[in-house]
Amino acid sequence: IWFQPYILLPTGIHGLESVQIWISTPLCVMYLIAILGNCTILFVIKTTSSLHEPQYLFLSMLATTDLGLSLSTLSTVLNVFLLNHREIEFHSCLTQMFFIHTFSCIESTILLAMAFDQFVAIHNPLHYTVILTPARIIQMGLTVVVRTVIVMVPLPILLKRLPFCKDVILSHCYCYHPDVMKLVCGPVRVNMIYGLSLVICSFAIDSMFIFISYTFILKTVLGILKALITCVFHVFTVFIFYVPLIVLALIHRFGKFTSPLLHVTMADLFLVLTPVLNPLVYSLKTKQIRNLLK
Protein backbone atom coordinates (compact mmCIF):
# COMPACT_ATOMS: atom_id res chain seq x y z
CA ILE A 1 0.00 0.00 0.00
CA TRP A 2 1.39 3.41 -1.00
CA PHE A 3 0.70 6.55 1.00
CA GLN A 4 2.31 9.71 2.33
CA PRO A 5 2.93 9.25 6.06
CA TYR A 6 1.67 11.75 8.61
CA ILE A 7 4.54 10.98 10.98
CA LEU A 8 7.95 9.30 10.81
CA LEU A 9 9.72 7.53 13.67
CA PRO A 10 13.36 8.52 14.34
CA THR A 11 15.50 5.85 15.99
CA GLY A 12 18.26 5.96 18.58
CA ILE A 13 20.99 3.32 18.70
CA HIS A 14 19.58 -0.04 17.67
CA GLY A 15 19.93 -2.62 20.44
CA LEU A 16 20.76 -0.06 23.13
CA GLU A 17 17.25 1.30 23.73
CA SER A 18 17.41 0.44 27.45
CA VAL A 19 20.42 2.69 28.07
CA GLN A 20 19.48 5.59 25.80
CA ILE A 21 18.60 7.76 28.79
CA TRP A 22 22.24 7.49 29.93
CA ILE A 23 23.52 8.30 26.44
CA SER A 24 21.42 11.47 26.54
CA THR A 25 23.65 12.94 29.29
CA PRO A 26 26.87 13.19 27.23
CA LEU A 27 24.78 14.26 24.22
CA CYS A 28 23.28 17.14 26.23
CA VAL A 29 26.76 18.15 27.39
CA MET A 30 28.08 18.08 23.81
CA TYR A 31 25.19 20.18 22.51
CA LEU A 32 25.68 22.63 25.38
CA ILE A 33 29.40 22.95 24.58
CA ALA A 34 28.66 23.39 20.87
CA ILE A 35 26.04 26.09 21.42
CA LEU A 36 27.86 28.02 24.17
CA GLY A 37 31.23 27.68 22.44
CA ASN A 38 30.02 29.01 19.11
CA CYS A 39 27.96 31.78 20.74
CA THR A 40 31.07 32.83 22.69
CA ILE A 41 33.10 33.02 19.49
CA LEU A 42 30.44 35.17 17.81
CA PHE A 43 30.19 37.47 20.85
CA VAL A 44 33.97 37.93 21.20
CA ILE A 45 34.46 38.64 17.48
CA LYS A 46 31.51 41.05 17.34
CA THR A 47 32.54 43.06 20.41
CA THR A 48 36.28 43.21 19.64
CA SER A 49 37.15 45.57 16.81
CA SER A 50 40.68 44.16 16.46
CA LEU A 51 39.13 40.85 15.40
CA HIS A 52 37.23 42.35 12.47
CA GLU A 53 39.71 40.79 10.07
CA PRO A 54 39.30 38.22 7.26
CA GLN A 55 40.25 35.11 9.25
CA TYR A 56 37.86 36.03 12.08
CA LEU A 57 35.04 36.84 9.66
CA PHE A 58 35.44 33.31 8.28
CA LEU A 59 35.53 31.97 11.85
CA SER A 60 32.28 33.77 12.69
CA MET A 61 30.68 32.28 9.57
CA LEU A 62 31.81 28.82 10.68
CA ALA A 63 30.45 29.38 14.20
CA THR A 64 27.08 30.52 12.80
CA THR A 65 26.91 27.44 10.57
CA ASP A 66 27.80 25.14 13.47
CA LEU A 67 25.03 26.72 15.54
CA GLY A 68 22.56 26.10 12.73
CA LEU A 69 23.72 22.50 12.35
CA SER A 70 23.41 21.85 16.09
CA LEU A 71 19.97 23.46 16.38
CA SER A 72 18.75 21.56 13.30
CA THR A 73 19.19 18.20 15.04
CA LEU A 74 18.76 19.25 18.69
CA SER A 75 14.99 18.68 19.00
CA THR A 76 14.76 15.18 17.54
CA VAL A 77 18.01 13.91 19.07
CA LEU A 78 17.00 14.94 22.59
CA ASN A 79 13.42 13.78 22.03
CA VAL A 80 14.64 10.30 21.12
CA PHE A 81 17.41 9.88 23.70
CA LEU A 82 16.16 11.99 26.61
CA LEU A 83 12.35 11.87 26.37
CA ASN A 84 11.96 8.61 24.40
CA HIS A 85 9.56 10.47 22.09
CA ARG A 86 9.97 9.00 18.60
CA GLU A 87 7.55 10.93 16.42
CA ILE A 88 8.20 13.70 13.93
CA GLU A 89 5.61 15.10 11.53
CA PHE A 90 6.39 14.31 7.88
CA HIS A 91 6.72 17.92 6.68
CA SER A 92 8.75 18.82 9.78
CA CYS A 93 11.03 15.93 8.88
CA LEU A 94 11.51 17.28 5.35
CA THR A 95 12.21 20.74 6.78
CA GLN A 96 14.79 19.36 9.21
CA MET A 97 16.37 17.36 6.38
CA PHE A 98 16.67 20.53 4.27
CA PHE A 99 18.39 22.49 7.06
CA ILE A 100 20.75 19.64 7.98
CA HIS A 101 22.00 19.28 4.42
CA THR A 102 22.03 23.03 3.81
CA PHE A 103 24.16 23.82 6.87
CA SER A 104 26.44 20.84 6.13
CA CYS A 105 27.04 22.10 2.60
CA ILE A 106 27.62 25.68 3.79
CA GLU A 107 30.11 24.43 6.38
CA SER A 108 31.97 22.50 3.70
CA THR A 109 32.37 25.65 1.58
CA ILE A 110 33.42 27.76 4.59
CA LEU A 111 36.09 25.20 5.50
CA LEU A 112 37.36 25.52 1.93
CA ALA A 113 37.35 29.33 2.22
CA MET A 114 39.27 29.13 5.51
CA ALA A 115 41.85 26.85 3.91
CA PHE A 116 42.23 29.39 1.07
CA ASP A 117 42.50 32.20 3.65
CA GLN A 118 45.37 30.45 5.41
CA PHE A 119 47.06 29.68 2.11
CA VAL A 120 46.95 33.35 1.03
CA ALA A 121 48.10 34.56 4.49
CA ILE A 122 51.14 32.27 4.44
CA HIS A 123 52.00 32.14 0.74
CA ASN A 124 51.30 35.80 -0.16
CA PRO A 125 51.11 37.83 3.09
CA LEU A 126 51.85 41.20 1.45
CA HIS A 127 48.71 41.02 -0.68
CA TYR A 128 46.55 39.32 1.96
CA THR A 129 44.44 42.36 2.90
CA VAL A 130 44.08 43.35 -0.75
CA ILE A 131 42.83 39.93 -1.87
CA LEU A 132 40.54 39.25 1.11
CA THR A 133 38.73 42.47 1.96
CA PRO A 134 35.77 42.40 4.42
CA ALA A 135 33.35 43.39 1.64
CA ARG A 136 34.59 40.57 -0.57
CA ILE A 137 34.32 38.04 2.27
CA ILE A 138 30.72 39.08 3.03
CA GLN A 139 29.90 38.81 -0.67
CA MET A 140 31.44 35.32 -0.73
CA GLY A 141 29.37 34.31 2.32
CA LEU A 142 26.10 35.52 0.80
CA THR A 143 26.90 33.77 -2.47
CA VAL A 144 27.56 30.51 -0.63
CA VAL A 145 24.25 30.71 1.26
CA VAL A 146 22.18 31.54 -1.84
CA ARG A 147 23.87 28.86 -3.94
CA THR A 148 23.44 26.21 -1.25
CA VAL A 149 19.76 27.00 -0.65
CA ILE A 150 19.06 26.81 -4.40
CA VAL A 151 20.72 23.40 -4.82
CA MET A 152 19.21 21.95 -1.62
CA VAL A 153 15.57 23.00 -2.20
CA PRO A 154 14.96 20.12 -4.68
CA LEU A 155 15.82 17.48 -2.04
CA PRO A 156 12.54 17.69 -0.04
CA ILE A 157 10.51 18.56 -3.16
CA LEU A 158 11.68 15.41 -4.99
CA LEU A 159 10.87 13.27 -1.93
CA LYS A 160 7.46 14.83 -1.33
CA ARG A 161 6.19 13.85 -4.79
CA LEU A 162 6.88 10.12 -4.19
CA PRO A 163 4.64 7.48 -2.51
CA PHE A 164 5.84 5.87 0.72
CA CYS A 165 5.51 2.30 1.97
CA LYS A 166 4.04 1.25 5.30
CA ASP A 167 7.43 1.42 7.02
CA VAL A 168 7.91 4.79 8.72
CA ILE A 169 10.92 3.93 10.92
CA LEU A 170 14.09 5.93 10.26
CA SER A 171 17.60 4.61 10.90
CA HIS A 172 18.75 7.80 12.64
CA CYS A 173 17.48 10.12 15.35
CA TYR A 174 16.95 12.88 12.77
CA CYS A 175 15.85 13.13 9.14
CA TYR A 176 18.68 12.38 6.73
CA HIS A 177 18.00 12.37 2.99
CA PRO A 178 19.25 8.85 2.06
CA ASP A 179 17.52 7.47 5.16
CA VAL A 180 14.12 9.00 4.32
CA MET A 181 14.59 7.95 0.68
CA LYS A 182 14.75 4.28 1.78
CA LEU A 183 11.11 4.47 2.91
CA VAL A 184 9.91 5.41 -0.58
CA CYS A 185 8.08 2.78 -2.65
CA GLY A 186 8.24 4.65 -5.95
CA PRO A 187 11.21 5.11 -8.32
CA VAL A 188 14.03 7.00 -6.60
CA ARG A 189 16.62 6.99 -9.38
CA VAL A 190 16.36 10.78 -9.86
CA ASN A 191 16.65 11.35 -6.09
CA MET A 192 19.70 9.07 -5.82
CA ILE A 193 21.49 10.67 -8.77
CA TYR A 194 20.77 14.20 -7.57
CA GLY A 195 21.79 13.45 -3.98
CA LEU A 196 25.01 11.71 -5.03
CA SER A 197 25.80 14.56 -7.43
CA LEU A 198 25.50 17.04 -4.55
CA VAL A 199 27.89 14.95 -2.43
CA ILE A 200 30.45 14.76 -5.24
CA CYS A 201 30.13 18.37 -6.45
CA SER A 202 30.23 19.92 -2.99
CA PHE A 203 31.76 17.76 -0.26
CA ALA A 204 34.13 15.65 -2.36
CA ILE A 205 35.46 18.55 -4.45
CA ASP A 206 35.65 20.90 -1.44
CA SER A 207 37.61 18.32 0.57
CA MET A 208 39.99 17.74 -2.35
CA PHE A 209 40.78 21.45 -2.68
CA ILE A 210 41.10 21.80 1.10
CA PHE A 211 43.75 19.11 1.24
CA ILE A 212 45.52 20.62 -1.76
CA SER A 213 45.56 23.99 0.04
CA TYR A 214 46.94 22.48 3.23
CA THR A 215 49.54 20.56 1.22
CA PHE A 216 50.86 23.86 -0.14
CA ILE A 217 50.65 25.41 3.32
CA LEU A 218 52.60 22.55 4.89
CA LYS A 219 55.26 22.83 2.20
CA THR A 220 55.57 26.56 2.93
CA VAL A 221 55.74 26.29 6.71
CA LEU A 222 57.41 22.91 7.10
CA GLY A 223 60.18 24.50 9.12
CA ILE A 224 57.82 26.32 11.48
CA LEU A 225 56.66 23.90 14.16
CA LYS A 226 53.86 26.04 15.59
CA ALA A 227 52.20 26.59 12.23
CA LEU A 228 52.61 22.89 11.46
CA ILE A 229 50.80 21.88 14.65
CA THR A 230 47.97 24.33 13.88
CA CYS A 231 47.56 22.86 10.39
CA VAL A 232 47.45 19.34 11.85
CA PHE A 233 44.59 20.35 14.16
CA HIS A 234 42.73 21.96 11.25
CA VAL A 235 43.24 18.91 9.03
CA PHE A 236 41.97 16.72 11.87
CA THR A 237 38.71 18.67 12.18
CA VAL A 238 38.28 18.62 8.40
CA PHE A 239 38.89 14.85 8.48
CA ILE A 240 36.28 14.39 11.24
CA PHE A 241 33.73 16.37 9.18
CA TYR A 242 34.24 14.84 5.74
CA VAL A 243 35.07 11.16 6.33
CA PRO A 244 31.87 10.26 8.27
CA LEU A 245 29.79 12.39 5.86
CA ILE A 246 31.13 10.70 2.70
CA VAL A 247 31.12 7.21 4.28
CA LEU A 248 27.51 7.74 5.40
CA ALA A 249 26.47 8.84 1.91
CA LEU A 250 28.11 5.74 0.39
CA ILE A 251 26.86 3.11 2.87
CA HIS A 252 23.29 4.37 2.54
CA ARG A 253 23.49 3.76 -1.19
CA PHE A 254 25.80 0.74 -1.48
CA GLY A 255 26.26 -0.75 2.00
CA LYS A 256 23.19 -2.98 2.21
CA PHE A 257 24.78 -5.32 4.77
CA THR A 258 26.57 -2.85 7.02
CA SER A 259 25.78 -2.68 10.73
CA PRO A 260 23.16 -0.11 11.87
CA LEU A 261 25.70 0.92 14.54
CA LEU A 262 28.07 2.05 11.78
CA HIS A 263 25.28 4.21 10.26
CA VAL A 264 24.56 5.87 13.60
CA THR A 265 28.24 6.33 14.53
CA MET A 266 29.15 7.96 11.22
CA ALA A 267 26.08 10.23 11.32
CA ASP A 268 26.66 11.39 14.89
CA LEU A 269 30.38 12.01 14.31
CA PHE A 270 29.93 14.76 11.74
CA LEU A 271 26.69 16.24 13.10
CA VAL A 272 27.49 16.30 16.82
CA LEU A 273 31.28 16.08 17.19
CA THR A 274 32.23 18.65 14.54
CA PRO A 275 30.38 21.63 16.16
CA VAL A 276 32.03 20.63 19.46
CA LEU A 277 35.58 20.46 18.09
CA ASN A 278 35.50 23.56 15.85
CA PRO A 279 35.29 26.14 18.70
CA LEU A 280 38.12 24.34 20.53
CA VAL A 281 40.43 24.03 17.53
CA TYR A 282 39.72 27.28 15.69
CA SER A 283 39.42 29.58 18.71
CA LEU A 284 41.48 28.15 21.55
CA LYS A 285 44.37 27.68 19.11
CA THR A 286 44.05 31.38 18.18
CA LYS A 287 46.16 33.56 20.49
CA GLN A 288 43.96 36.70 20.34
CA ILE A 289 40.72 34.91 21.24
CA ARG A 290 42.46 32.81 23.90
CA ASN A 291 43.84 35.94 25.58
CA LEU A 292 40.44 37.68 25.46
CA LEU A 293 38.73 34.67 27.06
CA LYS A 294 41.32 34.70 29.84
Coordinates of C-alpha atoms in Angstrom, one line a residue:
I1 CA 0.0 0.0 0.0
W2 CA 1.4 3.4 -1.0
F3 CA 0.7 6.5 1.0
Q4 CA 2.3 9.7 2.3
P5 CA 2.9 9.3 6.1
Y6 CA 1.7 11.7 8.6
I7 CA 4.5 11.0 11.0
L8 CA 7.9 9.3 10.8
L9 CA 9.7 7.5 13.7
P10 CA 13.4 8.5 14.3
T11 CA 15.5 5.8 16.0
G12 CA 18.3 6.0 18.6
I13 CA 21.0 3.3 18.7
H14 CA 19.6 0.0 17.7
G15 CA 19.9 -2.6 20.4
L16 CA 20.8 -0.1 23.1
E17 CA 17.3 1.3 23.7
S18 CA 17.4 0.4 27.4
V19 CA 20.4 2.7 28.1
Q20 CA 19.5 5.6 25.8
I21 CA 18.6 7.8 28.8
W22 CA 22.2 7.5 29.9
I23 CA 23.5 8.3 26.4
S24 CA 21.4 11.5 26.5
T25 CA 23.6 12.9 29.3
P26 CA 26.9 13.2 27.2
L27 CA 24.8 14.3 24.2
C28 CA 23.3 17.1 26.2
V29 CA 26.8 18.2 27.4
M30 CA 28.1 18.1 23.8
Y31 CA 25.2 20.2 22.5
L32 CA 25.7 22.6 25.4
I33 CA 29.4 22.9 24.6
A34 CA 28.7 23.4 20.9
I35 CA 26.0 26.1 21.4
L36 CA 27.9 28.0 24.2
G37 CA 31.2 27.7 22.4
N38 CA 30.0 29.0 19.1
C39 CA 28.0 31.8 20.7
T40 CA 31.1 32.8 22.7
I41 CA 33.1 33.0 19.5
L42 CA 30.4 35.2 17.8
F43 CA 30.2 37.5 20.8
V44 CA 34.0 37.9 21.2
I45 CA 34.5 38.6 17.5
K46 CA 31.5 41.0 17.3
T47 CA 32.5 43.1 20.4
T48 CA 36.3 43.2 19.6
S49 CA 37.1 45.6 16.8
S50 CA 40.7 44.2 16.5
L51 CA 39.1 40.8 15.4
H52 CA 37.2 42.3 12.5
E53 CA 39.7 40.8 10.1
P54 CA 39.3 38.2 7.3
Q55 CA 40.3 35.1 9.2
Y56 CA 37.9 36.0 12.1
L57 CA 35.0 36.8 9.7
F58 CA 35.4 33.3 8.3
L59 CA 35.5 32.0 11.8
S60 CA 32.3 33.8 12.7
M61 CA 30.7 32.3 9.6
L62 CA 31.8 28.8 10.7
A63 CA 30.4 29.4 14.2
T64 CA 27.1 30.5 12.8
T65 CA 26.9 27.4 10.6
D66 CA 27.8 25.1 13.5
L67 CA 25.0 26.7 15.5
G68 CA 22.6 26.1 12.7
L69 CA 23.7 22.5 12.4
S70 CA 23.4 21.8 16.1
L71 CA 20.0 23.5 16.4
S72 CA 18.7 21.6 13.3
T73 CA 19.2 18.2 15.0
L74 CA 18.8 19.2 18.7
S75 CA 15.0 18.7 19.0
T76 CA 14.8 15.2 17.5
V77 CA 18.0 13.9 19.1
L78 CA 17.0 14.9 22.6
N79 CA 13.4 13.8 22.0
V80 CA 14.6 10.3 21.1
F81 CA 17.4 9.9 23.7
L82 CA 16.2 12.0 26.6
L83 CA 12.4 11.9 26.4
N84 CA 12.0 8.6 24.4
H85 CA 9.6 10.5 22.1
R86 CA 10.0 9.0 18.6
E87 CA 7.6 10.9 16.4
I88 CA 8.2 13.7 13.9
E89 CA 5.6 15.1 11.5
F90 CA 6.4 14.3 7.9
H91 CA 6.7 17.9 6.7
S92 CA 8.8 18.8 9.8
C93 CA 11.0 15.9 8.9
L94 CA 11.5 17.3 5.3
T95 CA 12.2 20.7 6.8
Q96 CA 14.8 19.4 9.2
M97 CA 16.4 17.4 6.4
F98 CA 16.7 20.5 4.3
F99 CA 18.4 22.5 7.1
I100 CA 20.8 19.6 8.0
H101 CA 22.0 19.3 4.4
T102 CA 22.0 23.0 3.8
F103 CA 24.2 23.8 6.9
S104 CA 26.4 20.8 6.1
C105 CA 27.0 22.1 2.6
I106 CA 27.6 25.7 3.8
E107 CA 30.1 24.4 6.4
S108 CA 32.0 22.5 3.7
T109 CA 32.4 25.7 1.6
I110 CA 33.4 27.8 4.6
L111 CA 36.1 25.2 5.5
L112 CA 37.4 25.5 1.9
A113 CA 37.3 29.3 2.2
M114 CA 39.3 29.1 5.5
A115 CA 41.9 26.9 3.9
F116 CA 42.2 29.4 1.1
D117 CA 42.5 32.2 3.7
Q118 CA 45.4 30.5 5.4
F119 CA 47.1 29.7 2.1
V120 CA 47.0 33.4 1.0
A121 CA 48.1 34.6 4.5
I122 CA 51.1 32.3 4.4
H123 CA 52.0 32.1 0.7
N124 CA 51.3 35.8 -0.2
P125 CA 51.1 37.8 3.1
L126 CA 51.9 41.2 1.5
H127 CA 48.7 41.0 -0.7
Y128 CA 46.5 39.3 2.0
T129 CA 44.4 42.4 2.9
V130 CA 44.1 43.3 -0.8
I131 CA 42.8 39.9 -1.9
L132 CA 40.5 39.2 1.1
T133 CA 38.7 42.5 2.0
P134 CA 35.8 42.4 4.4
A135 CA 33.4 43.4 1.6
R136 CA 34.6 40.6 -0.6
I137 CA 34.3 38.0 2.3
I138 CA 30.7 39.1 3.0
Q139 CA 29.9 38.8 -0.7
M140 CA 31.4 35.3 -0.7
G141 CA 29.4 34.3 2.3
L142 CA 26.1 35.5 0.8
T143 CA 26.9 33.8 -2.5
V144 CA 27.6 30.5 -0.6
V145 CA 24.3 30.7 1.3
V146 CA 22.2 31.5 -1.8
R147 CA 23.9 28.9 -3.9
T148 CA 23.4 26.2 -1.2
V149 CA 19.8 27.0 -0.6
I150 CA 19.1 26.8 -4.4
V151 CA 20.7 23.4 -4.8
M152 CA 19.2 22.0 -1.6
V153 CA 15.6 23.0 -2.2
P154 CA 15.0 20.1 -4.7
L155 CA 15.8 17.5 -2.0
P156 CA 12.5 17.7 0.0
I157 CA 10.5 18.6 -3.2
L158 CA 11.7 15.4 -5.0
L159 CA 10.9 13.3 -1.9
K160 CA 7.5 14.8 -1.3
R161 CA 6.2 13.8 -4.8
L162 CA 6.9 10.1 -4.2
P163 CA 4.6 7.5 -2.5
F164 CA 5.8 5.9 0.7
C165 CA 5.5 2.3 2.0
K166 CA 4.0 1.3 5.3
D167 CA 7.4 1.4 7.0
V168 CA 7.9 4.8 8.7
I169 CA 10.9 3.9 10.9
L170 CA 14.1 5.9 10.3
S171 CA 17.6 4.6 10.9
H172 CA 18.7 7.8 12.6
C173 CA 17.5 10.1 15.4
Y174 CA 17.0 12.9 12.8
C175 CA 15.9 13.1 9.1
Y176 CA 18.7 12.4 6.7
H177 CA 18.0 12.4 3.0
P178 CA 19.2 8.8 2.1
D179 CA 17.5 7.5 5.2
V180 CA 14.1 9.0 4.3
M181 CA 14.6 7.9 0.7
K182 CA 14.8 4.3 1.8
L183 CA 11.1 4.5 2.9
V184 CA 9.9 5.4 -0.6
C185 CA 8.1 2.8 -2.6
G186 CA 8.2 4.7 -6.0
P187 CA 11.2 5.1 -8.3
V188 CA 14.0 7.0 -6.6
R189 CA 16.6 7.0 -9.4
V190 CA 16.4 10.8 -9.9
N191 CA 16.7 11.3 -6.1
M192 CA 19.7 9.1 -5.8
I193 CA 21.5 10.7 -8.8
Y194 CA 20.8 14.2 -7.6
G195 CA 21.8 13.5 -4.0
L196 CA 25.0 11.7 -5.0
S197 CA 25.8 14.6 -7.4
L198 CA 25.5 17.0 -4.5
V199 CA 27.9 15.0 -2.4
I200 CA 30.5 14.8 -5.2
C201 CA 30.1 18.4 -6.5
S202 CA 30.2 19.9 -3.0
F203 CA 31.8 17.8 -0.3
A204 CA 34.1 15.6 -2.4
I205 CA 35.5 18.5 -4.5
D206 CA 35.6 20.9 -1.4
S207 CA 37.6 18.3 0.6
M208 CA 40.0 17.7 -2.3
F209 CA 40.8 21.5 -2.7
I210 CA 41.1 21.8 1.1
F211 CA 43.7 19.1 1.2
I212 CA 45.5 20.6 -1.8
S213 CA 45.6 24.0 0.0
Y214 CA 46.9 22.5 3.2
T215 CA 49.5 20.6 1.2
F216 CA 50.9 23.9 -0.1
I217 CA 50.6 25.4 3.3
L218 CA 52.6 22.6 4.9
K219 CA 55.3 22.8 2.2
T220 CA 55.6 26.6 2.9
V221 CA 55.7 26.3 6.7
L222 CA 57.4 22.9 7.1
G223 CA 60.2 24.5 9.1
I224 CA 57.8 26.3 11.5
L225 CA 56.7 23.9 14.2
K226 CA 53.9 26.0 15.6
A227 CA 52.2 26.6 12.2
L228 CA 52.6 22.9 11.5
I229 CA 50.8 21.9 14.6
T230 CA 48.0 24.3 13.9
C231 CA 47.6 22.9 10.4
V232 CA 47.4 19.3 11.9
F233 CA 44.6 20.4 14.2
H234 CA 42.7 22.0 11.2
V235 CA 43.2 18.9 9.0
F236 CA 42.0 16.7 11.9
T237 CA 38.7 18.7 12.2
V238 CA 38.3 18.6 8.4
F239 CA 38.9 14.9 8.5
I240 CA 36.3 14.4 11.2
F241 CA 33.7 16.4 9.2
Y242 CA 34.2 14.8 5.7
V243 CA 35.1 11.2 6.3
P244 CA 31.9 10.3 8.3
L245 CA 29.8 12.4 5.9
I246 CA 31.1 10.7 2.7
V247 CA 31.1 7.2 4.3
L248 CA 27.5 7.7 5.4
A249 CA 26.5 8.8 1.9
L250 CA 28.1 5.7 0.4
I251 CA 26.9 3.1 2.9
H252 CA 23.3 4.4 2.5
R253 CA 23.5 3.8 -1.2
F254 CA 25.8 0.7 -1.5
G255 CA 26.3 -0.7 2.0
K256 CA 23.2 -3.0 2.2
F257 CA 24.8 -5.3 4.8
T258 CA 26.6 -2.9 7.0
S259 CA 25.8 -2.7 10.7
P260 CA 23.2 -0.1 11.9
L261 CA 25.7 0.9 14.5
L262 CA 28.1 2.0 11.8
H263 CA 25.3 4.2 10.3
V264 CA 24.6 5.9 13.6
T265 CA 28.2 6.3 14.5
M266 CA 29.2 8.0 11.2
A267 CA 26.1 10.2 11.3
D268 CA 26.7 11.4 14.9
L269 CA 30.4 12.0 14.3
F270 CA 29.9 14.8 11.7
L271 CA 26.7 16.2 13.1
V272 CA 27.5 16.3 16.8
L273 CA 31.3 16.1 17.2
T274 CA 32.2 18.7 14.5
P275 CA 30.4 21.6 16.2
V276 CA 32.0 20.6 19.5
L277 CA 35.6 20.5 18.1
N278 CA 35.5 23.6 15.9
P279 CA 35.3 26.1 18.7
L280 CA 38.1 24.3 20.5
V281 CA 40.4 24.0 17.5
Y282 CA 39.7 27.3 15.7
S283 CA 39.4 29.6 18.7
L284 CA 41.5 28.1 21.6
K285 CA 44.4 27.7 19.1
T286 CA 44.0 31.4 18.2
K287 CA 46.2 33.6 20.5
Q288 CA 44.0 36.7 20.3
I289 CA 40.7 34.9 21.2
R290 CA 42.5 32.8 23.9
N291 CA 43.8 35.9 25.6
L292 CA 40.4 37.7 25.5
L293 CA 38.7 34.7 27.1
K294 CA 41.3 34.7 29.8

